[in-house]
PDB file of C-alpha atoms in Angstrom:
ATOM      1  CA  ALA A   1      12.960  11.045  -3.286  1.00  0.00           C
ATOM      2  CA  GLN A   2      12.764   7.323  -3.572  1.00  0.00           C
ATOM      3  CA  THR A   3      10.953   5.893  -6.577  1.00  0.00           C
ATOM      4  CA  VAL A   4       9.743   2.411  -7.379  1.00  0.00           C
ATOM      5  CA  THR A   5       9.373   1.196 -10.957  1.00  0.00           C
ATOM      6  CA  GLN A   6       7.450  -1.803 -12.190  1.00  0.00           C
ATOM      7  CA  SER A   7       8.142  -2.056 -15.900  1.00  0.00           C
ATOM      8  CA  GLN A   8       5.551  -4.743 -16.652  1.00  0.00           C
ATOM      9  CA  PRO A   9       1.988  -3.361 -16.600  1.00  0.00           C
ATOM     10  CA  GLU A  10       0.613  -6.828 -17.383  1.00  0.00           C
ATOM     11  CA  MET A  11       1.880 -10.388 -17.191  1.00  0.00           C
ATOM     12  CA  SER A  12       0.263 -13.748 -17.781  1.00  0.00           C
ATOM     13  CA  VAL A  13       1.190 -17.266 -16.747  1.00  0.00           C
ATOM     14  CA  GLN A  14      -0.185 -20.725 -17.307  1.00  0.00           C
ATOM     15  CA  GLU A  15      -1.542 -22.462 -14.249  1.00  0.00           C
ATOM     16  CA  ALA A  16       1.182 -24.513 -12.484  1.00  0.00           C
ATOM     17  CA  GLU A  17       3.946 -22.592 -14.260  1.00  0.00           C
ATOM     18  CA  THR A  18       6.388 -20.057 -12.826  1.00  0.00           C
ATOM     19  CA  VAL A  19       6.321 -16.312 -13.395  1.00  0.00           C
ATOM     20  CA  THR A  20       8.640 -13.501 -12.333  1.00  0.00           C
ATOM     21  CA  LEU A  21       7.508  -9.929 -11.747  1.00  0.00           C
ATOM     22  CA  SER A  22      10.120  -7.182 -11.951  1.00  0.00           C
ATOM     23  CA  CYS A  23      10.713  -4.215  -9.686  1.00  0.00           C
ATOM     24  CA  THR A  24      13.490  -1.669  -9.505  1.00  0.00           C
ATOM     25  CA  TYR A  25      13.882   1.168  -7.072  1.00  0.00           C
ATOM     26  CA  ASP A  26      15.983   4.225  -6.614  1.00  0.00           C
ATOM     27  CA  THR A  27      17.397   5.220  -3.244  1.00  0.00           C
ATOM     28  CA  SER A  28      20.488   6.639  -1.611  1.00  0.00           C
ATOM     29  CA  GLU A  29      19.718   4.850   1.645  1.00  0.00           C
ATOM     30  CA  SER A  30      21.450   1.654   2.742  1.00  0.00           C
ATOM     31  CA  ASP A  31      18.915   0.417   5.262  1.00  0.00           C
ATOM     32  CA  TYR A  32      15.355  -0.174   4.103  1.00  0.00           C
ATOM     33  CA  TYR A  33      12.547  -2.644   3.574  1.00  0.00           C
ATOM     34  CA  LEU A  34      11.055  -3.905   0.351  1.00  0.00           C
ATOM     35  CA  PHE A  35       7.620  -5.431  -0.017  1.00  0.00           C
ATOM     36  CA  TRP A  36       5.345  -7.132  -2.472  1.00  0.00           C
ATOM     37  CA  TYR A  37       1.638  -6.587  -1.944  1.00  0.00           C
ATOM     38  CA  LYS A  38      -1.137  -8.390  -3.761  1.00  0.00           C
ATOM     39  CA  GLN A  39      -4.457  -6.752  -4.630  1.00  0.00           C
ATOM     40  CA  PRO A  40      -7.027  -9.314  -5.826  1.00  0.00           C
ATOM     41  CA  PRO A  41     -10.334  -8.324  -7.454  1.00  0.00           C
ATOM     42  CA  SER A  42     -11.755  -7.701  -3.975  1.00  0.00           C
ATOM     43  CA  ARG A  43      -9.214  -4.823  -3.866  1.00  0.00           C
ATOM     44  CA  GLN A  44      -8.000  -5.731  -0.371  1.00  0.00           C
ATOM     45  CA  MET A  45      -4.236  -5.235  -0.262  1.00  0.00           C
ATOM     46  CA  ILE A  46      -2.470  -8.262   1.168  1.00  0.00           C
ATOM     47  CA  LEU A  47       1.199  -8.515   2.112  1.00  0.00           C
ATOM     48  CA  VAL A  48       2.880 -11.254   0.109  1.00  0.00           C
ATOM     49  CA  ILE A  49       6.498 -11.023   1.174  1.00  0.00           C
ATOM     50  CA  ARG A  50       8.978  -8.681   2.843  1.00  0.00           C
ATOM     51  CA  GLN A  51      12.737  -8.273   2.497  1.00  0.00           C
ATOM     52  CA  GLU A  52      15.077  -6.396   4.806  1.00  0.00           C
ATOM     53  CA  ALA A  53      17.913  -4.764   2.896  1.00  0.00           C
ATOM     54  CA  TYR A  54      20.570  -5.735   5.427  1.00  0.00           C
ATOM     55  CA  LYS A  55      19.785  -9.418   4.931  1.00  0.00           C
ATOM     56  CA  GLN A  56      21.580 -11.023   2.012  1.00  0.00           C
ATOM     57  CA  GLN A  57      19.357 -14.086   2.007  1.00  0.00           C
ATOM     58  CA  ASN A  58      16.349 -13.823  -0.267  1.00  0.00           C
ATOM     59  CA  ALA A  59      12.991 -14.018   1.485  1.00  0.00           C
ATOM     60  CA  THR A  60      10.634 -16.883   0.724  1.00  0.00           C
ATOM     61  CA  GLU A  61       7.021 -17.561   1.644  1.00  0.00           C
ATOM     62  CA  ASN A  62       5.779 -20.905   0.376  1.00  0.00           C
ATOM     63  CA  ARG A  63       5.409 -20.530  -3.418  1.00  0.00           C
ATOM     64  CA  PHE A  64       6.592 -16.907  -3.361  1.00  0.00           C
ATOM     65  CA  SER A  65      10.234 -15.920  -3.358  1.00  0.00           C
ATOM     66  CA  VAL A  66      12.233 -12.840  -4.208  1.00  0.00           C
ATOM     67  CA  ASN A  67      15.484 -12.151  -5.988  1.00  0.00           C
ATOM     68  CA  PHE A  68      16.972  -9.195  -4.148  1.00  0.00           C
ATOM     69  CA  GLN A  69      19.917  -7.581  -5.893  1.00  0.00           C
ATOM     70  CA  LYS A  70      20.932  -4.661  -3.671  1.00  0.00           C
ATOM     71  CA  ALA A  71      23.681  -3.282  -5.877  1.00  0.00           C
ATOM     72  CA  ALA A  72      21.400  -3.324  -8.895  1.00  0.00           C
ATOM     73  CA  LYS A  73      18.468  -2.027  -6.825  1.00  0.00           C
ATOM     74  CA  SER A  74      16.303  -4.812  -8.125  1.00  0.00           C
ATOM     75  CA  PHE A  75      13.628  -6.777  -6.267  1.00  0.00           C
ATOM     76  CA  SER A  76      11.777  -9.315  -8.376  1.00  0.00           C
ATOM     77  CA  LEU A  77       9.013 -11.641  -7.219  1.00  0.00           C
ATOM     78  CA  LYS A  78       8.884 -15.242  -8.368  1.00  0.00           C
ATOM     79  CA  ILE A  79       5.637 -17.164  -8.111  1.00  0.00           C
ATOM     80  CA  SER A  80       6.051 -20.907  -8.484  1.00  0.00           C
ATOM     81  CA  ASP A  81       3.305 -23.398  -9.305  1.00  0.00           C
ATOM     82  CA  SER A  82       0.934 -20.553 -10.183  1.00  0.00           C
ATOM     83  CA  GLN A  83      -2.653 -20.964  -9.088  1.00  0.00           C
ATOM     84  CA  LEU A  84      -5.839 -19.321 -10.322  1.00  0.00           C
ATOM     85  CA  GLY A  85      -6.058 -17.500  -6.999  1.00  0.00           C
ATOM     86  CA  ASP A  86      -2.781 -15.752  -7.725  1.00  0.00           C
ATOM     87  CA  ALA A  87      -4.486 -13.589 -10.336  1.00  0.00           C
ATOM     88  CA  ALA A  88      -4.279 -10.040  -9.016  1.00  0.00           C
ATOM     89  CA  MET A  89      -2.491  -6.718  -9.175  1.00  0.00           C
ATOM     90  CA  TYR A  90       0.929  -6.926  -7.569  1.00  0.00           C
ATOM     91  CA  PHE A  91       2.576  -3.850  -6.104  1.00  0.00           C
ATOM     92  CA  CYS A  92       6.209  -3.486  -5.180  1.00  0.00           C
ATOM     93  CA  ALA A  93       6.883  -1.073  -2.304  1.00  0.00           C
ATOM     94  CA  TYR A  94       9.872   0.482  -0.567  1.00  0.00           C
ATOM     95  CA  ARG A  95      10.229   1.973   2.886  1.00  0.00           C
ATOM     96  CA  ARG A  96      13.180   3.331   4.798  1.00  0.00           C
ATOM     97  CA  ARG A  97      13.991   1.330   7.905  1.00  0.00           C
ATOM     98  CA  LEU A  98      14.338   4.236  10.298  1.00  0.00           C
ATOM     99  CA  ASP A  99      11.454   6.465   9.555  1.00  0.00           C
ATOM    100  CA  ASN A 100       9.858   9.050  11.763  1.00  0.00           C
ATOM    101  CA  ASN A 101       7.232   9.653   9.159  1.00  0.00           C
ATOM    102  CA  ASN A 102       5.690   7.554   6.461  1.00  0.00           C
ATOM    103  CA  ASP A 103       7.807   7.160   3.384  1.00  0.00           C
ATOM    104  CA  MET A 104       6.408   3.974   1.842  1.00  0.00           C
ATOM    105  CA  ARG A 105       6.600   4.254  -1.948  1.00  0.00           C
ATOM    106  CA  PHE A 106       4.616   2.047  -4.281  1.00  0.00           C
ATOM    107  CA  GLY A 107       5.175   1.079  -7.887  1.00  0.00           C
ATOM    108  CA  ALA A 108       2.371   1.400 -10.432  1.00  0.00           C
ATOM    109  CA  GLY A 109       1.593  -2.299 -10.241  1.00  0.00           C
ATOM    110  CA  THR A 110       1.644  -5.381 -12.477  1.00  0.00           C
ATOM    111  CA  ARG A 111      -1.594  -7.105 -13.380  1.00  0.00           C
ATOM    112  CA  LEU A 112      -1.073 -10.877 -13.338  1.00  0.00           C
ATOM    113  CA  THR A 113      -3.434 -13.144 -15.258  1.00  0.00           C
ATOM    114  CA  VAL A 114      -3.369 -16.894 -14.630  1.00  0.00           C
ATOM    115  CA  LYS A 115      -4.594 -19.052 -17.495  1.00  0.00           C
ATOM    116  CA  PRO A 116      -6.192 -22.418 -16.700  1.00  0.00           C
TER     117      PRO A 116
ATOM    118  CA  ASP B   1     -11.051 -11.098  14.085  1.00  0.00           C
ATOM    119  CA  GLY B   2      -8.805  -8.053  14.153  1.00  0.00           C
ATOM    120  CA  GLY B   3      -8.733  -5.831  11.143  1.00  0.00           C
ATOM    121  CA  ILE B   4      -9.567  -2.539   9.493  1.00  0.00           C
ATOM    122  CA  THR B   5     -13.104  -1.594   8.537  1.00  0.00           C
ATOM    123  CA  GLN B   6     -13.732   1.037   5.917  1.00  0.00           C
ATOM    124  CA  SER B   7     -17.157   2.445   5.146  1.00  0.00           C
ATOM    125  CA  PRO B   8     -18.982   3.030   2.985  1.00  0.00           C
ATOM    126  CA  LYS B   9     -17.691   0.710   0.281  1.00  0.00           C
ATOM    127  CA  TYR B  10     -19.204   2.875  -2.439  1.00  0.00           C
ATOM    128  CA  LEU B  11     -20.001   6.572  -2.179  1.00  0.00           C
ATOM    129  CA  PHE B  12     -21.362   9.060  -4.652  1.00  0.00           C
ATOM    130  CA  ARG B  13     -20.932  12.785  -4.260  1.00  0.00           C
ATOM    131  CA  LYS B  14     -22.225  15.782  -6.064  1.00  0.00           C
ATOM    132  CA  GLU B  15     -19.773  18.472  -6.948  1.00  0.00           C
ATOM    133  CA  GLY B  16     -19.363  20.987  -4.134  1.00  0.00           C
ATOM    134  CA  GLN B  17     -20.176  18.535  -1.370  1.00  0.00           C
ATOM    135  CA  ASN B  18     -17.879  17.353   1.370  1.00  0.00           C
ATOM    136  CA  VAL B  19     -17.896  13.646   2.156  1.00  0.00           C
ATOM    137  CA  THR B  20     -16.317  11.656   4.981  1.00  0.00           C
ATOM    138  CA  LEU B  21     -14.859   8.175   4.657  1.00  0.00           C
ATOM    139  CA  SER B  22     -14.695   6.114   7.809  1.00  0.00           C
ATOM    140  CA  CYS B  23     -11.761   3.968   8.913  1.00  0.00           C
ATOM    141  CA  GLU B  24     -11.827   1.929  12.123  1.00  0.00           C
ATOM    142  CA  GLN B  25      -9.204  -0.561  13.327  1.00  0.00           C
ATOM    143  CA  ASN B  26      -9.200  -2.995  16.255  1.00  0.00           C
ATOM    144  CA  LEU B  27      -5.573  -4.045  15.879  1.00  0.00           C
ATOM    145  CA  ASN B  28      -4.343  -1.716  18.614  1.00  0.00           C
ATOM    146  CA  HIS B  29      -2.083  -0.060  16.049  1.00  0.00           C
ATOM    147  CA  ASP B  30      -0.684   3.379  16.795  1.00  0.00           C
ATOM    148  CA  ALA B  31      -0.167   4.501  13.202  1.00  0.00           C
ATOM    149  CA  MET B  32      -2.847   4.974  10.569  1.00  0.00           C
ATOM    150  CA  TYR B  33      -2.694   6.091   6.936  1.00  0.00           C
ATOM    151  CA  TRP B  34      -4.873   7.130   4.017  1.00  0.00           C
ATOM    152  CA  TYR B  35      -3.889   6.324   0.452  1.00  0.00           C
ATOM    153  CA  ARG B  36      -5.461   7.174  -2.856  1.00  0.00           C
ATOM    154  CA  GLN B  37      -5.351   4.728  -5.763  1.00  0.00           C
ATOM    155  CA  ASP B  38      -5.950   5.736  -9.375  1.00  0.00           C
ATOM    156  CA  PRO B  39      -5.833   3.446 -12.439  1.00  0.00           C
ATOM    157  CA  GLY B  40      -2.297   2.862 -13.675  1.00  0.00           C
ATOM    158  CA  GLN B  41      -0.735   4.458 -10.632  1.00  0.00           C
ATOM    159  CA  GLY B  42       0.565   3.150  -7.387  1.00  0.00           C
ATOM    160  CA  LEU B  43      -0.826   4.191  -4.053  1.00  0.00           C
ATOM    161  CA  ARG B  44      -0.242   7.785  -3.081  1.00  0.00           C
ATOM    162  CA  LEU B  45      -0.201   8.941   0.528  1.00  0.00           C
ATOM    163  CA  ILE B  46      -2.773  11.538   1.555  1.00  0.00           C
ATOM    164  CA  TYR B  47      -2.356  11.784   5.336  1.00  0.00           C
ATOM    165  CA  TYR B  48      -0.902   9.725   8.133  1.00  0.00           C
ATOM    166  CA  SER B  49      -1.054   9.725  11.906  1.00  0.00           C
ATOM    167  CA  GLN B  50       1.513   8.195  14.243  1.00  0.00           C
ATOM    168  CA  ILE B  51      -0.392   8.930  17.421  1.00  0.00           C
ATOM    169  CA  VAL B  52      -3.731  10.205  18.685  1.00  0.00           C
ATOM    170  CA  ASN B  53      -4.339  13.920  18.143  1.00  0.00           C
ATOM    171  CA  ASP B  54      -1.464  14.198  15.709  1.00  0.00           C
ATOM    172  CA  PHE B  55      -1.328  13.781  11.940  1.00  0.00           C
ATOM    173  CA  GLN B  56       0.877  14.797   9.042  1.00  0.00           C
ATOM    174  CA  LYS B  57       0.311  15.617   5.392  1.00  0.00           C
ATOM    175  CA  GLY B  58       1.397  13.159   2.768  1.00  0.00           C
ATOM    176  CA  ASP B  59       2.170  13.787  -0.883  1.00  0.00           C
ATOM    177  CA  ILE B  60      -1.339  14.757  -1.999  1.00  0.00           C
ATOM    178  CA  ALA B  61      -3.053  16.302   1.039  1.00  0.00           C
ATOM    179  CA  GLU B  62      -4.617  19.266  -0.766  1.00  0.00           C
ATOM    180  CA  GLY B  63      -8.408  19.096  -0.675  1.00  0.00           C
ATOM    181  CA  TYR B  64      -8.472  16.519   2.118  1.00  0.00           C
ATOM    182  CA  SER B  65      -8.690  16.712   5.909  1.00  0.00           C
ATOM    183  CA  VAL B  66      -8.432  14.159   8.717  1.00  0.00           C
ATOM    184  CA  SER B  67      -8.825  13.853  12.461  1.00  0.00           C
ATOM    185  CA  ARG B  68      -7.459  11.396  14.989  1.00  0.00           C
ATOM    186  CA  GLU B  69      -9.445  11.775  18.187  1.00  0.00           C
ATOM    187  CA  LYS B  70      -9.317   8.084  19.035  1.00  0.00           C
ATOM    188  CA  LYS B  71      -6.655   5.469  18.489  1.00  0.00           C
ATOM    189  CA  GLU B  72      -9.100   3.247  16.633  1.00  0.00           C
ATOM    190  CA  SER B  73     -10.489   5.831  14.225  1.00  0.00           C
ATOM    191  CA  PHE B  74      -9.007   7.926  11.409  1.00  0.00           C
ATOM    192  CA  PRO B  75     -11.752   9.452   9.230  1.00  0.00           C
ATOM    193  CA  LEU B  76     -10.923  11.181   5.957  1.00  0.00           C
ATOM    194  CA  THR B  77     -12.962  14.110   4.658  1.00  0.00           C
ATOM    195  CA  VAL B  78     -12.852  14.834   0.953  1.00  0.00           C
ATOM    196  CA  THR B  79     -13.675  18.512   0.630  1.00  0.00           C
ATOM    197  CA  SER B  80     -15.059  20.480  -2.275  1.00  0.00           C
ATOM    198  CA  ALA B  81     -11.550  21.855  -2.755  1.00  0.00           C
ATOM    199  CA  GLN B  82     -10.375  18.490  -4.076  1.00  0.00           C
ATOM    200  CA  LYS B  83     -10.586  18.978  -7.839  1.00  0.00           C
ATOM    201  CA  ASN B  84     -10.563  15.360  -8.928  1.00  0.00           C
ATOM    202  CA  PRO B  85     -11.856  13.252  -6.045  1.00  0.00           C
ATOM    203  CA  THR B  86     -13.106  10.234  -8.014  1.00  0.00           C
ATOM    204  CA  ALA B  87     -10.786   7.429  -6.895  1.00  0.00           C
ATOM    205  CA  PHE B  88     -10.376   4.377  -4.709  1.00  0.00           C
ATOM    206  CA  TYR B  89      -9.338   5.187  -1.142  1.00  0.00           C
ATOM    207  CA  LEU B  90      -7.445   2.805   1.088  1.00  0.00           C
ATOM    208  CA  CYS B  91      -6.924   3.082   4.819  1.00  0.00           C
ATOM    209  CA  ALA B  92      -4.024   1.277   6.472  1.00  0.00           C
ATOM    210  CA  SER B  93      -2.456   0.881   9.889  1.00  0.00           C
ATOM    211  CA  SER B  94       0.761  -0.326  11.472  1.00  0.00           C
ATOM    212  CA  ILE B  95       2.280  -0.651  14.910  1.00  0.00           C
ATOM    213  CA  GLY B  96       4.107   2.482  15.965  1.00  0.00           C
ATOM    214  CA  VAL B  97       7.493   3.635  14.789  1.00  0.00           C
ATOM    215  CA  GLY B  98      10.218   2.308  17.077  1.00  0.00           C
ATOM    216  CA  GLN B  99       8.251  -0.802  18.003  1.00  0.00           C
ATOM    217  CA  GLY B 100      10.230  -3.170  15.860  1.00  0.00           C
ATOM    218  CA  ALA B 101      10.208  -4.492  12.343  1.00  0.00           C
ATOM    219  CA  GLY B 102       6.440  -4.748  12.274  1.00  0.00           C
ATOM    220  CA  ALA B 103       6.242  -0.977  12.175  1.00  0.00           C
ATOM    221  CA  ASN B 104       7.149  -1.164   8.534  1.00  0.00           C
ATOM    222  CA  VAL B 105       4.314  -3.504   7.573  1.00  0.00           C
ATOM    223  CA  LEU B 106       0.991  -1.966   6.611  1.00  0.00           C
ATOM    224  CA  THR B 107      -2.344  -3.711   7.118  1.00  0.00           C
ATOM    225  CA  PHE B 108      -5.022  -2.436   4.756  1.00  0.00           C
ATOM    226  CA  GLY B 109      -8.780  -2.095   4.808  1.00  0.00           C
ATOM    227  CA  ALA B 110     -10.980  -3.180   1.903  1.00  0.00           C
ATOM    228  CA  GLY B 111     -11.220   0.344   0.507  1.00  0.00           C
ATOM    229  CA  SER B 112     -13.882   2.869  -0.413  1.00  0.00           C
ATOM    230  CA  ARG B 113     -14.777   3.838  -3.958  1.00  0.00           C
ATOM    231  CA  LEU B 114     -15.760   7.512  -4.300  1.00  0.00           C
ATOM    232  CA  THR B 115     -17.445   8.753  -7.459  1.00  0.00           C
ATOM    233  CA  VAL B 116     -18.269  12.376  -8.152  1.00  0.00           C
ATOM    234  CA  LEU B 117     -21.416  12.836 -10.195  1.00  0.00           C
TER     235      LEU B 117
END
């Protein structure tokens, strides 16, 4: 079974600074998707960024970017120019690309605090 | 606006009672999912449905039941057989498997908090 590990239960960053959240995963598959979801205090899960394993280029979405290291099975999220609104729980998730059922696996989450 | 509506937001249950959490989506998505979230843990899959009148058990289906009579609706019943039902429950949906890359992206509702008294 695939597992997703987020080794940092909590992180903090100063407003306007950069922070990196770590995620590793375990799989024997070669074709899959990786995701970062954000869960703010409202508890609504919001997709932050998505990476397809067959793409070597790291995904970026405005201030959010990933460092995808397929061989190391690592998928970290970098948040640049941190804003107060970035404070939330962040979940890393994995899903096989070809999936006739649901096999999305989530890490335990990292709570990010942004200090003004 | 399209989205997923979960109700109620907060629900209290006495031990031995069954309760039903509602999930409605107007995104025209084929697939729907129920997840449970506990403190310090990631989301765990309870049930999912890829199409109307069909659903499959996830990792922690014991003590739960679902139905999928309409494309838009996927209610979850927490039965008295669920030993530790106090948790936050999230409903999600996606376009169907085989419909492209978007099938892998989940859209979530705002969640329902269930507390057993």
